[in-house]
Short mmCIF file of C-alpha atoms in Angstrom, two decimals:
data_model
loop_
_atom_site.label_atom_id
_atom_site.label_comp_id
_atom_site.label_asym_id
_atom_site.label_seq_id
_atom_site.Cartn_x
_atom_site.Cartn_y
_atom_site.Cartn_z
CA MET N 1 -36.41 -1.19 4.94
CA LEU N 2 -39.42 -2.06 2.83
CA LEU N 3 -42.15 0.50 3.14
CA PRO N 4 -45.80 -0.60 3.23
CA HIS N 5 -47.88 -0.59 0.07
CA ILE N 6 -48.76 2.98 -0.68
CA PHE N 7 -52.43 2.28 -1.35
CA ASN N 8 -53.35 0.65 1.92
CA PRO N 9 -56.11 1.51 2.53
CA THR N 10 -57.34 2.28 -0.99
CA PRO N 11 -57.66 6.06 -1.42
CA THR N 12 -61.05 7.57 -2.12
CA SER N 13 -59.71 10.74 -3.75
CA TYR N 14 -56.51 12.01 -5.30
CA TYR N 15 -55.95 14.03 -2.13
CA ASP N 16 -55.56 10.74 -0.28
CA VAL N 17 -52.88 9.67 -2.77
CA LEU N 18 -50.92 12.89 -2.30
CA ARG N 19 -51.15 12.52 1.45
CA GLN N 20 -49.92 8.93 1.28
CA PHE N 21 -47.02 10.03 -0.94
CA GLN N 22 -46.05 12.48 1.78
CA GLU N 23 -46.37 9.80 4.46
CA ARG N 24 -44.19 7.44 2.47
CA LEU N 25 -41.55 10.14 2.01
CA ASP N 26 -41.61 11.03 5.71
CA ALA N 27 -41.17 7.37 6.66
CA GLY N 28 -38.28 7.01 4.21
CA LEU N 29 -36.57 10.15 5.49
CA ALA N 30 -36.98 9.03 9.08
CA SER N 31 -35.51 5.59 8.36
CA GLY N 32 -32.65 6.98 6.31
CA GLU N 33 -33.76 5.14 3.16
CA TYR N 34 -34.50 8.42 1.37
CA GLN N 35 -32.91 11.85 1.27
CA PRO N 36 -34.39 15.09 -0.02
CA PHE N 37 -33.07 16.56 -3.23
CA VAL N 38 -30.95 19.46 -2.00
CA TRP N 39 -29.71 22.29 -4.15
CA PRO N 40 -26.87 23.08 -4.84
CA TYR N 41 -25.35 19.91 -3.35
CA ARG N 42 -27.21 17.52 -5.65
CA ALA N 43 -26.50 19.68 -8.70
CA PHE N 44 -22.74 19.27 -8.21
CA GLY N 45 -22.37 16.75 -11.05
CA PRO N 46 -23.79 18.94 -13.87
CA ASN N 47 -21.95 21.93 -12.41
CA LEU N 48 -18.68 20.00 -12.72
CA LEU N 49 -19.36 19.63 -16.43
CA ILE N 50 -19.92 23.38 -16.75
CA LEU N 51 -16.79 24.21 -14.78
CA TYR N 52 -14.70 21.90 -16.94
CA LEU N 53 -16.02 23.45 -20.14
CA LEU N 54 -15.33 26.91 -18.72
CA LEU N 55 -11.60 26.28 -18.49
CA PRO N 56 -9.71 28.63 -20.84
CA PRO N 57 -8.77 27.30 -24.30
CA THR N 58 -5.60 25.28 -24.04
CA LYS N 59 -3.74 22.40 -25.62
CA SER N 60 -2.81 20.98 -22.23
CA LYS N 61 -2.96 17.18 -22.14
CA VAL N 62 -3.83 17.37 -18.45
CA VAL N 63 -7.01 19.31 -19.21
CA TYR N 64 -7.84 17.02 -22.14
CA TYR N 65 -7.54 13.78 -20.18
CA ALA N 66 -9.14 15.21 -17.04
CA ARG N 67 -12.49 14.68 -18.74
CA TYR N 68 -12.37 10.94 -18.02
CA PRO N 69 -12.14 11.05 -14.21
CA LEU N 70 -14.55 13.98 -14.32
CA PHE N 71 -17.07 11.88 -16.22
CA ALA N 72 -16.65 9.03 -13.75
CA LEU N 73 -17.42 11.45 -10.91
CA ILE N 74 -20.52 12.72 -12.73
CA ILE N 75 -21.74 9.11 -13.07
CA TYR N 76 -21.18 8.49 -9.36
CA LEU N 77 -22.95 11.66 -8.22
CA SER N 78 -25.90 11.13 -10.58
CA ALA N 79 -26.30 7.49 -9.55
CA ASP N 80 -26.14 8.48 -5.88
CA SER N 81 -28.97 10.99 -6.39
CA ILE N 82 -31.08 8.45 -8.28
CA LEU N 83 -30.66 5.83 -5.56
CA LYS N 84 -31.24 8.09 -2.57
CA CYS N 85 -33.24 11.22 -3.43
CA ARG N 86 -37.02 11.44 -3.41
CA SER N 87 -39.62 14.21 -3.34
CA SER N 88 -43.31 14.37 -2.48
CA MET N 89 -43.78 16.67 -5.48
CA VAL N 90 -44.48 14.26 -8.31
CA THR N 91 -42.76 16.28 -11.05
CA ILE N 92 -39.65 16.79 -8.93
CA GLY N 93 -39.55 13.10 -8.08
CA TYR N 94 -39.81 12.13 -11.74
CA GLY N 95 -37.26 14.75 -12.72
CA ILE N 96 -34.68 13.47 -10.21
CA GLY N 97 -34.30 10.25 -12.15
CA LEU N 98 -34.77 11.66 -15.65
CA LEU N 99 -32.43 14.63 -15.37
CA ASN N 100 -29.67 12.80 -13.51
CA ALA N 101 -29.69 10.02 -16.10
CA TRP N 102 -29.69 12.63 -18.85
CA ALA N 103 -26.78 14.44 -17.18
CA VAL N 104 -24.70 11.29 -17.64
CA LEU N 105 -25.69 10.83 -21.28
CA TRP N 106 -25.28 14.51 -22.14
CA SER N 107 -21.89 14.68 -20.43
CA ALA N 108 -20.77 11.66 -22.43
CA SER N 109 -21.97 13.36 -25.63
CA LEU N 110 -20.03 16.55 -24.91
CA ILE N 111 -16.75 15.39 -23.36
CA ILE N 112 -16.35 11.65 -23.99
CA TRP N 113 -17.77 10.80 -27.41
CA ASN N 114 -16.84 14.31 -28.56
CA ASP N 115 -14.45 17.02 -27.41
CA ALA N 116 -16.82 19.97 -27.21
CA ARG N 117 -14.04 22.32 -26.11
CA GLY N 118 -12.07 21.67 -29.26
CA GLU N 119 -14.65 20.57 -31.83
CA PHE N 120 -17.90 22.46 -31.24
CA ARG N 121 -18.69 25.94 -32.53
CA ARG N 122 -21.74 28.15 -32.86
CA ILE N 123 -22.88 30.93 -35.17
CA GLU N 124 -22.39 34.39 -33.69
CA GLU N 125 -22.90 37.94 -34.87
CA HIS N 126 -20.08 40.43 -34.38
CA GLU N 127 -19.95 44.17 -34.88
CA GLY N 128 -16.94 46.37 -35.64
CA ALA N 129 -15.15 44.82 -38.58
CA ASP N 130 -11.98 46.89 -38.03
CA GLU N 131 -11.11 45.18 -34.74
CA LYS N 132 -7.65 43.62 -34.70
CA LEU N 133 -7.65 40.24 -33.02
CA PRO N 134 -4.37 39.12 -31.42
CA VAL N 135 -3.17 35.55 -31.68
CA ASP N 136 -3.70 33.21 -28.73
CA LYS N 137 -0.38 31.39 -28.57
CA ALA N 138 -1.87 28.68 -26.37
CA ASN N 139 -3.99 27.24 -29.12
CA GLY N 140 -3.03 29.07 -32.27
CA ALA N 141 -6.33 30.94 -32.56
CA THR N 142 -7.41 34.53 -32.21
CA THR N 143 -8.65 36.05 -28.99
CA GLY N 144 -10.66 39.11 -28.07
CA ALA N 145 -14.24 39.37 -29.30
CA GLU N 146 -14.15 35.93 -30.83
CA LYS N 147 -11.88 33.16 -32.02
CA LEU N 148 -12.12 32.47 -35.73
CA THR N 149 -11.87 28.99 -37.17
CA ASP N 150 -11.21 27.67 -40.66
CA GLY N 151 -14.91 28.13 -41.41
CA ASP N 152 -14.43 31.87 -40.83
CA LEU N 153 -11.61 32.36 -43.29
CA ARG N 154 -14.12 33.08 -46.05
CA ALA N 155 -16.89 35.33 -44.73
CA ARG N 156 -19.23 38.04 -45.86
CA ARG N 157 -20.60 41.06 -44.08
CA VAL N 158 -24.26 41.99 -44.33
CA ASP N 159 -24.90 45.73 -44.71
CA GLY N 160 -28.51 46.86 -44.81
CA GLY N 161 -29.64 43.39 -45.82
CA ALA N 162 -27.31 43.22 -48.85
CA ALA N 163 -24.44 40.75 -48.68
CA LYS N 164 -21.10 42.26 -49.62
CA SER N 165 -18.02 40.14 -50.00
CA LEU N 166 -15.24 40.64 -47.50
CA GLY N 167 -12.84 38.46 -49.45
CA SER N 168 -10.61 35.94 -47.79
CA LEU N 169 -9.58 36.63 -44.22
CA GLN N 170 -5.99 36.04 -43.24
CA GLU N 171 -4.97 32.86 -41.43
CA HIS N 172 -4.97 34.46 -37.99
CA GLY N 173 -8.33 36.15 -38.33
CA LYS N 174 -7.61 39.68 -39.64
CA ARG N 175 -10.72 41.47 -40.76
CA SER N 176 -11.72 44.00 -43.36
CA ASN N 177 -11.01 47.64 -42.53
CA SER N 178 -14.69 48.54 -42.88
CA SER N 179 -16.47 49.02 -39.55
CA LYS N 180 -20.03 48.96 -40.84
CA GLY N 181 -22.49 46.10 -40.99
CA LYS N 182 -22.61 42.69 -39.34
CA LEU N 183 -20.26 39.78 -39.55
CA PHE N 184 -21.42 36.22 -38.81
CA VAL N 185 -18.75 33.72 -37.84
CA TRP N 186 -18.32 30.22 -36.49
CA GLN N 187 -17.20 30.70 -32.89
CA THR N 188 -15.18 28.06 -31.08
CA LEU N 189 -14.42 28.13 -27.34
CA PRO N 190 -13.81 31.86 -26.63
CA ALA N 191 -10.77 33.17 -24.83
CA THR N 192 -12.46 35.83 -22.69
CA PHE N 193 -14.37 34.57 -19.65
CA HIS N 194 -17.64 36.48 -20.06
CA HIS N 195 -17.85 35.35 -23.68
CA ARG N 196 -16.92 31.80 -22.74
CA LEU N 197 -19.57 31.73 -19.99
CA ASP N 198 -22.29 32.63 -22.50
CA TRP N 199 -20.93 30.08 -24.99
CA VAL N 200 -20.78 27.25 -22.42
CA CYS N 201 -24.22 27.94 -20.90
CA ASP N 202 -25.71 27.87 -24.38
CA LEU N 203 -23.86 24.65 -25.17
CA VAL N 204 -24.98 22.66 -22.13
CA SER N 205 -28.62 23.76 -22.49
CA ASN N 206 -28.93 23.53 -26.28
CA PHE N 207 -29.78 19.85 -26.60
CA ARG N 208 -30.85 20.07 -30.26
CA GLY N 209 -27.82 22.14 -31.26
CA VAL N 210 -29.69 24.96 -32.99
CA ARG N 211 -27.06 27.41 -34.42
CA TRP N 212 -24.28 24.95 -33.51
CA ASN N 213 -22.27 22.69 -35.80
CA TYR N 214 -23.90 19.65 -34.15
CA GLN N 215 -27.47 20.75 -34.98
CA ILE N 216 -29.68 17.69 -35.45
CA SER N 217 -31.31 17.02 -38.80
CA GLY N 218 -34.81 18.21 -39.57
CA LEU N 219 -34.40 21.69 -38.07
CA PRO N 220 -34.42 24.87 -40.18
CA PRO N 221 -31.02 26.05 -41.49
CA PRO N 222 -29.79 29.59 -40.70
CA PRO N 223 -31.36 32.42 -42.72
CA ALA N 224 -29.88 33.24 -46.12
CA HIS N 225 -28.18 36.46 -44.98
CA ILE N 226 -26.30 34.54 -42.27
CA GLN N 227 -25.31 31.81 -44.70
CA SER N 228 -24.01 34.38 -47.17
CA SER N 229 -21.76 35.67 -44.41
CA LEU N 230 -20.53 32.26 -43.28
CA LYS N 231 -19.88 30.88 -46.78
CA ASP N 232 -20.00 27.36 -45.35
CA PRO N 233 -21.01 24.80 -48.02
CA SER N 234 -21.82 22.20 -45.36
CA ILE N 235 -24.91 24.16 -44.24
CA PRO N 236 -28.16 23.23 -46.04
CA SER N 237 -29.79 26.01 -48.04
CA ALA N 238 -32.20 28.27 -46.19
CA ASP N 239 -35.90 27.58 -46.57
CA ALA N 240 -39.18 29.25 -45.56
CA ARG N 241 -38.73 28.16 -41.94
CA SER N 242 -35.44 30.07 -41.77
CA ASP N 243 -37.15 33.40 -42.46
CA LEU N 244 -39.42 33.36 -39.40
CA THR N 245 -39.90 36.91 -38.09
CA HIS N 246 -40.59 38.00 -34.53
CA THR N 247 -44.17 38.78 -35.55
CA ASP N 248 -44.56 35.26 -36.94
CA GLN N 249 -43.05 33.83 -33.79
CA ILE N 250 -45.40 35.75 -31.50
CA ARG N 251 -48.41 34.76 -33.57
CA ARG N 252 -47.42 31.09 -33.67
CA ASP N 253 -46.11 30.46 -30.17
CA LEU N 254 -48.50 32.58 -28.13
CA PHE N 255 -51.49 31.07 -29.91
CA ASN N 256 -50.23 27.54 -29.36
CA PHE N 257 -49.42 28.31 -25.72
CA VAL N 258 -52.94 29.54 -25.02
CA LEU N 259 -54.39 26.43 -26.69
CA CYS N 260 -52.13 24.26 -24.53
CA LEU N 261 -53.28 25.97 -21.33
CA ILE N 262 -56.91 25.35 -22.21
CA ALA N 263 -56.20 21.74 -23.21
CA LEU N 264 -54.28 21.09 -19.97
CA ASP N 265 -57.18 22.29 -17.86
CA VAL N 266 -59.59 20.06 -19.78
CA GLN N 267 -57.30 17.03 -19.64
CA LYS N 268 -56.55 17.47 -15.96
CA THR N 269 -60.25 17.67 -15.15
CA ILE N 270 -60.99 14.51 -17.13
CA THR N 271 -58.14 12.47 -15.64
CA LEU N 272 -59.28 13.20 -12.11
CA GLN N 273 -62.55 11.38 -12.83
CA ASP N 274 -60.70 8.07 -13.34
CA PRO N 275 -58.88 6.67 -10.25
CA TYR N 276 -56.40 5.03 -12.63
CA PHE N 277 -54.83 8.46 -13.17
CA TRP N 278 -54.43 8.89 -9.42
CA GLY N 279 -52.00 5.99 -9.49
CA LEU N 280 -54.33 3.09 -8.77
CA PRO N 281 -53.85 -0.22 -10.65
CA PRO N 282 -55.25 -0.66 -14.20
CA SER N 283 -57.78 -3.13 -12.81
CA THR N 284 -59.51 -0.23 -11.05
CA PRO N 285 -62.96 0.35 -12.58
CA SER N 286 -63.14 3.32 -14.94
CA PRO N 287 -66.11 5.67 -15.37
CA PHE N 288 -65.37 5.75 -19.10
CA PRO N 289 -66.05 3.07 -21.74
CA TYR N 290 -63.22 1.03 -23.25
CA PRO N 291 -60.81 1.84 -20.37
CA ARG N 292 -57.65 0.54 -22.06
CA LEU N 293 -58.16 2.60 -25.20
CA PHE N 294 -59.36 5.68 -23.32
CA ARG N 295 -56.50 5.63 -20.83
CA THR N 296 -53.84 5.11 -23.48
CA LEU N 297 -55.14 7.89 -25.73
CA LEU N 298 -55.55 10.31 -22.84
CA SER N 299 -52.06 9.49 -21.56
CA VAL N 300 -50.57 10.28 -24.99
CA ALA N 301 -52.55 13.52 -25.20
CA PHE N 302 -51.59 14.57 -21.68
CA VAL N 303 -47.88 13.84 -22.25
CA TYR N 304 -47.91 15.71 -25.56
CA THR N 305 -49.71 18.78 -24.18
CA SER N 306 -47.60 18.92 -21.02
CA LEU N 307 -44.34 18.73 -22.93
CA LEU N 308 -45.42 21.20 -25.58
CA THR N 309 -46.44 23.71 -22.90
CA VAL N 310 -43.02 23.48 -21.26
CA PHE N 311 -41.20 23.64 -24.59
CA LEU N 312 -43.11 26.78 -25.63
CA LEU N 313 -41.81 28.64 -22.59
CA SER N 314 -38.35 29.12 -24.13
CA PRO N 315 -39.45 30.88 -27.34
CA ILE N 316 -42.02 32.93 -25.43
CA VAL N 317 -39.67 34.01 -22.63
CA PHE N 318 -36.49 34.49 -24.66
CA GLY N 319 -37.83 35.28 -28.10
CA VAL N 320 -40.95 37.29 -27.21
CA LEU N 321 -40.85 38.67 -23.64
CA LEU N 322 -37.13 39.46 -23.46
CA GLY N 323 -36.45 39.87 -27.17
CA PRO N 324 -33.39 41.12 -29.07
CA ASN N 325 -33.23 44.44 -27.19
CA ILE N 326 -32.40 42.59 -23.96
CA ILE N 327 -30.69 39.33 -24.92
CA GLY N 328 -29.52 40.21 -28.42
CA GLN N 329 -28.71 37.30 -30.71
CA HIS N 330 -30.24 34.78 -28.31
CA ALA N 331 -33.65 36.06 -29.43
CA TRP N 332 -33.24 35.27 -33.12
CA PRO N 333 -36.58 33.68 -34.17
CA TRP N 334 -34.93 30.86 -36.14
CA LEU N 335 -33.31 29.61 -32.91
CA TYR N 336 -36.71 28.38 -31.69
CA PRO N 337 -38.09 25.91 -34.22
CA PRO N 338 -41.04 23.70 -33.20
CA PHE N 339 -40.17 20.81 -30.90
CA PHE N 340 -42.66 18.43 -32.51
CA GLY N 341 -42.73 17.61 -36.20
CA PRO N 342 -45.77 17.42 -38.48
CA PRO N 343 -48.18 14.51 -37.75
CA SER N 344 -48.14 13.81 -41.49
CA GLN N 345 -44.88 11.93 -40.89
CA ILE N 346 -46.91 9.18 -39.20
CA TYR N 347 -49.07 8.98 -42.32
CA ARG N 348 -45.97 8.78 -44.52
CA LYS N 349 -43.65 6.52 -42.49
CA GLY N 350 -45.63 4.82 -39.75
CA LEU N 351 -43.74 4.01 -36.55
CA ALA N 352 -40.46 5.35 -37.97
CA GLY N 353 -42.17 8.66 -38.68
CA LEU N 354 -43.76 8.67 -35.23
CA TRP N 355 -40.44 8.45 -33.37
CA GLY N 356 -38.04 9.89 -35.91
CA GLN N 357 -39.87 13.01 -37.07
CA TRP N 358 -43.14 13.69 -35.24
CA TRP N 359 -42.28 13.11 -31.57
CA HIS N 360 -40.05 15.68 -29.89
CA GLN N 361 -36.35 15.37 -30.67
CA ILE N 362 -35.01 16.99 -27.49
CA PHE N 363 -32.78 14.00 -26.64
CA ARG N 364 -31.93 13.03 -30.20
CA TYR N 365 -28.33 14.22 -30.33
CA GLY N 366 -27.40 12.32 -27.17
CA PHE N 367 -29.03 9.17 -28.51
CA GLU N 368 -27.32 9.57 -31.89
CA GLN N 369 -23.91 10.03 -30.31
CA ALA N 370 -24.36 6.87 -28.26
CA GLY N 371 -25.19 5.05 -31.50
CA GLU N 372 -22.18 6.56 -33.28
CA PHE N 373 -19.96 5.44 -30.41
CA ALA N 374 -21.35 1.91 -30.67
CA GLY N 375 -20.77 2.04 -34.42
CA ARG N 376 -17.13 2.99 -33.94
CA ILE N 377 -16.64 0.10 -31.53
CA THR N 378 -18.19 -2.47 -33.87
CA GLY N 379 -16.87 -0.92 -37.07
CA TRP N 380 -20.34 -1.07 -38.64
CA GLU N 381 -20.81 1.74 -41.14
CA LYS N 382 -23.74 4.08 -40.57
CA MET N 383 -25.34 3.43 -43.95
CA SER N 384 -25.00 -0.36 -43.77
CA GLN N 385 -27.98 -2.43 -42.68
CA LYS N 386 -26.18 -3.62 -39.56
CA GLY N 387 -25.08 -0.09 -38.74
CA MET N 388 -28.59 1.27 -39.12
CA LEU N 389 -30.08 -1.47 -36.94
CA LEU N 390 -27.42 -0.88 -34.31
CA ARG N 391 -28.03 2.85 -34.13
CA VAL N 392 -31.80 2.49 -33.89
CA ALA N 393 -31.47 -0.10 -31.12
CA VAL N 394 -28.93 2.01 -29.18
CA ALA N 395 -31.15 5.10 -29.38
CA PHE N 396 -34.05 3.31 -27.70
CA ALA N 397 -31.64 1.53 -25.35
CA CYS N 398 -30.72 5.02 -24.09
CA SER N 399 -34.30 6.28 -23.89
CA GLY N 400 -35.41 3.24 -21.89
CA PRO N 401 -33.03 3.74 -18.93
CA LEU N 402 -33.75 7.49 -18.89
CA HIS N 403 -37.45 6.91 -18.34
CA ALA N 404 -36.87 3.89 -16.10
CA CYS N 405 -34.71 6.02 -13.78
CA ALA N 406 -37.47 8.63 -13.72
CA SER N 407 -40.00 5.97 -12.81
CA TYR N 408 -37.70 4.60 -10.10
CA THR N 409 -37.32 7.93 -8.29
CA THR N 410 -41.05 8.49 -7.84
CA LEU N 411 -42.96 7.39 -4.75
CA GLY N 412 -45.57 5.27 -6.53
CA ASP N 413 -45.61 1.52 -6.98
CA THR N 414 -44.03 1.61 -10.42
CA LYS N 415 -42.41 -1.09 -12.56
CA PRO N 416 -39.44 0.72 -14.16
CA ILE N 417 -38.01 -2.32 -15.95
CA TYR N 418 -41.20 -3.86 -17.28
CA GLY N 419 -42.99 -0.54 -17.81
CA SER N 420 -40.85 2.34 -19.08
CA PHE N 421 -37.74 0.39 -20.05
CA GLY N 422 -39.67 -2.45 -21.67
CA PHE N 423 -41.82 -0.05 -23.67
CA PHE N 424 -38.88 1.70 -25.28
CA MET N 425 -36.97 -1.50 -25.94
CA LEU N 426 -39.95 -2.80 -27.92
CA GLN N 427 -40.05 0.23 -30.22
CA PRO N 428 -37.16 -0.78 -32.50
CA VAL N 429 -38.82 -4.20 -32.82
CA GLY N 430 -41.98 -2.55 -34.13
CA ILE N 431 -40.11 -0.16 -36.43
CA LEU N 432 -37.94 -2.88 -37.93
CA ALA N 433 -40.88 -5.25 -38.30
CA GLN N 434 -42.86 -2.65 -40.24
CA ARG N 435 -39.86 -1.88 -42.42
CA ALA N 436 -39.29 -5.57 -43.07
CA VAL N 437 -42.91 -6.09 -44.17
CA SER N 438 -42.75 -2.97 -46.36
CA GLY N 439 -39.46 -4.16 -47.92
CA TRP N 440 -40.88 -7.61 -48.57
CA MET N 441 -43.98 -6.14 -50.26
CA LYS N 442 -41.78 -3.85 -52.35
CA SER N 443 -39.57 -6.74 -53.50
CA ARG N 444 -42.66 -8.68 -54.60
CA GLY N 445 -44.11 -5.72 -56.46
CA LEU N 446 -47.07 -5.57 -54.08
CA ARG N 447 -46.32 -2.14 -52.64
CA ALA N 448 -46.55 -0.42 -56.03
CA ARG N 449 -50.08 -1.79 -56.50
CA ILE N 450 -51.35 -0.10 -53.33
CA PRO N 451 -52.40 3.55 -53.73
CA ALA N 452 -50.32 6.04 -51.72
CA SER N 453 -53.39 7.17 -49.78
CA LEU N 454 -54.14 3.61 -48.70
CA ARG N 455 -50.52 3.07 -47.67
CA GLY N 456 -50.80 6.18 -45.50
CA ILE N 457 -53.97 4.89 -43.86
CA ILE N 458 -52.27 1.56 -43.20
CA ASN N 459 -49.32 3.37 -41.59
CA VAL N 460 -51.65 5.25 -39.25
CA ALA N 461 -53.55 2.04 -38.46
CA VAL N 462 -50.29 0.24 -37.61
CA VAL N 463 -49.30 3.04 -35.20
CA VAL N 464 -52.71 3.02 -33.51
CA VAL N 465 -52.74 -0.75 -33.07
CA TRP N 466 -49.13 -0.78 -31.88
CA CYS N 467 -49.81 1.92 -29.29
CA TYR N 468 -52.92 0.08 -28.13
CA VAL N 469 -50.91 -3.13 -27.63
CA VAL N 470 -47.73 -1.79 -26.00
CA GLY N 471 -48.80 1.71 -24.91
CA PRO N 472 -50.25 0.58 -21.55
CA MET N 473 -46.77 -0.53 -20.49
CA ILE N 474 -45.58 3.05 -20.13
CA ALA N 475 -49.01 4.58 -19.55
CA ASP N 476 -49.53 2.36 -16.49
CA ASP N 477 -46.07 3.31 -15.25
CA PHE N 478 -46.80 7.03 -15.68
CA ALA N 479 -50.04 6.64 -13.77
CA ALA N 480 -48.51 4.54 -11.00
CA SER N 481 -45.78 7.15 -10.49
CA GLY N 482 -48.46 9.73 -9.68
CA LEU N 483 -47.24 11.88 -12.55
CA TRP N 484 -50.75 12.96 -13.52
CA LEU N 485 -51.40 14.36 -10.06
CA TYR N 486 -49.23 17.36 -10.81
CA GLU N 487 -51.02 20.69 -11.10
CA PRO N 488 -50.06 22.17 -14.47
CA LEU N 489 -51.82 25.51 -13.96
CA PRO N 490 -52.16 27.88 -11.00
CA ILE N 491 -55.84 28.37 -11.78
CA SER N 492 -58.52 26.06 -13.16
CA PRO N 493 -61.74 27.68 -14.39
CA ILE N 494 -63.24 24.31 -15.32
CA ARG N 495 -62.63 22.70 -11.94
CA ALA N 496 -63.84 25.85 -10.22
CA LEU N 497 -67.21 25.38 -11.92
CA SER N 498 -67.40 21.87 -10.47
CA GLY N 499 -66.67 23.13 -6.95
CA ASP N 500 -63.13 21.76 -6.76
CA GLY N 501 -61.52 25.17 -6.28
CA PHE N 502 -60.16 27.88 -8.56
CA TRP N 503 -56.61 28.31 -7.22
CA ARG N 504 -54.62 25.10 -7.61
CA TRP N 505 -51.10 25.88 -6.42
CA GLY N 506 -50.21 25.93 -2.76
CA GLY N 507 -48.30 24.23 0.02
CA ARG N 508 -44.58 24.35 0.63
CA TRP N 509 -42.52 23.99 -2.50
CA VAL N 510 -39.04 24.47 -1.05
CA ARG N 511 -37.54 24.57 2.43
CA TRP N 512 -34.14 24.97 3.97
CA TYR N 513 -32.56 21.63 4.80
CA SER N 514 -29.76 21.40 7.36
CA ALA N 515 -27.57 18.32 7.00
CA ASP N 516 -24.77 16.86 9.09
CA ARG N 517 -22.23 18.43 6.70
CA TRP N 518 -22.53 22.06 5.70
CA TRP N 519 -22.07 21.34 1.99
CA ARG N 520 -25.04 18.98 2.06
CA SER N 521 -27.33 21.72 3.36
CA GLY N 522 -29.39 23.84 1.01
CA LEU N 523 -32.80 24.25 -0.56
CA ALA N 524 -34.80 21.02 -0.48
CA CYS N 525 -37.88 20.18 -2.50
#
């Protein structure tokens, strides 16, 4: 059943758009075209991944090969949710597509392209150095408080901030007789359930791999006192970012969070003045001059501020509000590095710096693993020109479908293929074109004649022009999805001054949904 155009008649306010979204959802639910997103039924796929990872350590071939049918089931369940589920809440609707697509990619990264149960490990702190750890005969490792790996066989204990050598540990993980101080080890899949539950939950939610052996590049290494304990030469040397204290973290993150809240209120107020941000077509007249430039810049600013606000919640909640007294080692300040890099990378590297170092890297590991998998299939080495081109193209070929699925599951008149997917598939073209021009100028000796400051200005100019040309592809898709109609804050002092109301949150967020099968019933949003 094809539903009528959502903007018929043309809305006169953003309230009309929200009402028409609800009408479209109601019509789809009544016809059977749509289903609500129901928890926990629709979260079954990601939960399967967690349950699989929670299986005790074993060398069983059955468990090892079970990951393939499990992954196939995750793909089916995620695709089913993307095709059928919708929500009148714009952020939930966008998240249905984005998170289900990411669940597939992240599952592939953990259990298909890698064997997280056997290969991944994280840095942990352990007390009581005189504990005797028995051998787990199932997998040849130690059990109890932790399971030591080869990286643990040479470790140091930190006592009062001074690193004291423990010497070499025995093959099966025997420790020093001293019971004082702290020991930092590489922890593989633990044997005890409560320990394994903590390890697995951290694994599936730690997309950047901070404190894990799959940590993405560009993040701060562990502090020096942890490195002196691990004695792992593969870890980069600690730097100033590694020594972040809780005081530094509070000062940095709380200040940035407050700035984000103020900026969100300002941006939300401005966007509501332009019907384009309600979801109307780009041809809609704008109250602001240079509509294309204004809308693109404001879309970038709104995306950046919205994401940064969400990202700052983890260091504030876990690192500041809960802190080490409640959640222990999960509150280490170095576990919460900034999600966005310095803007100076755009000045230095242009489009490559924009995407590779400035923009958030939350999905980077999944994209990299897809590229590595493609490299293994083709046999193209990572450092070869073909290998580099392949990996860049694959990374954006993963980002495109993620955002296209998110666009597809909204209730607006979006263009997922042309808009979100097309935008990301053009990015490697721009990056490679800029690199090709830079390489050509360097080979002709022209690049050396241009001052570094001028090269930086040219890089920034290239990014601005590129975003002006291709940016509307995704900006129009964001707007059409109704994404900017979400209410980021419960209160809005600025909009209250204009008479639009102070309290912004309301309505029914969740409800109980009763389906024809009991397992399909649950909380719907």
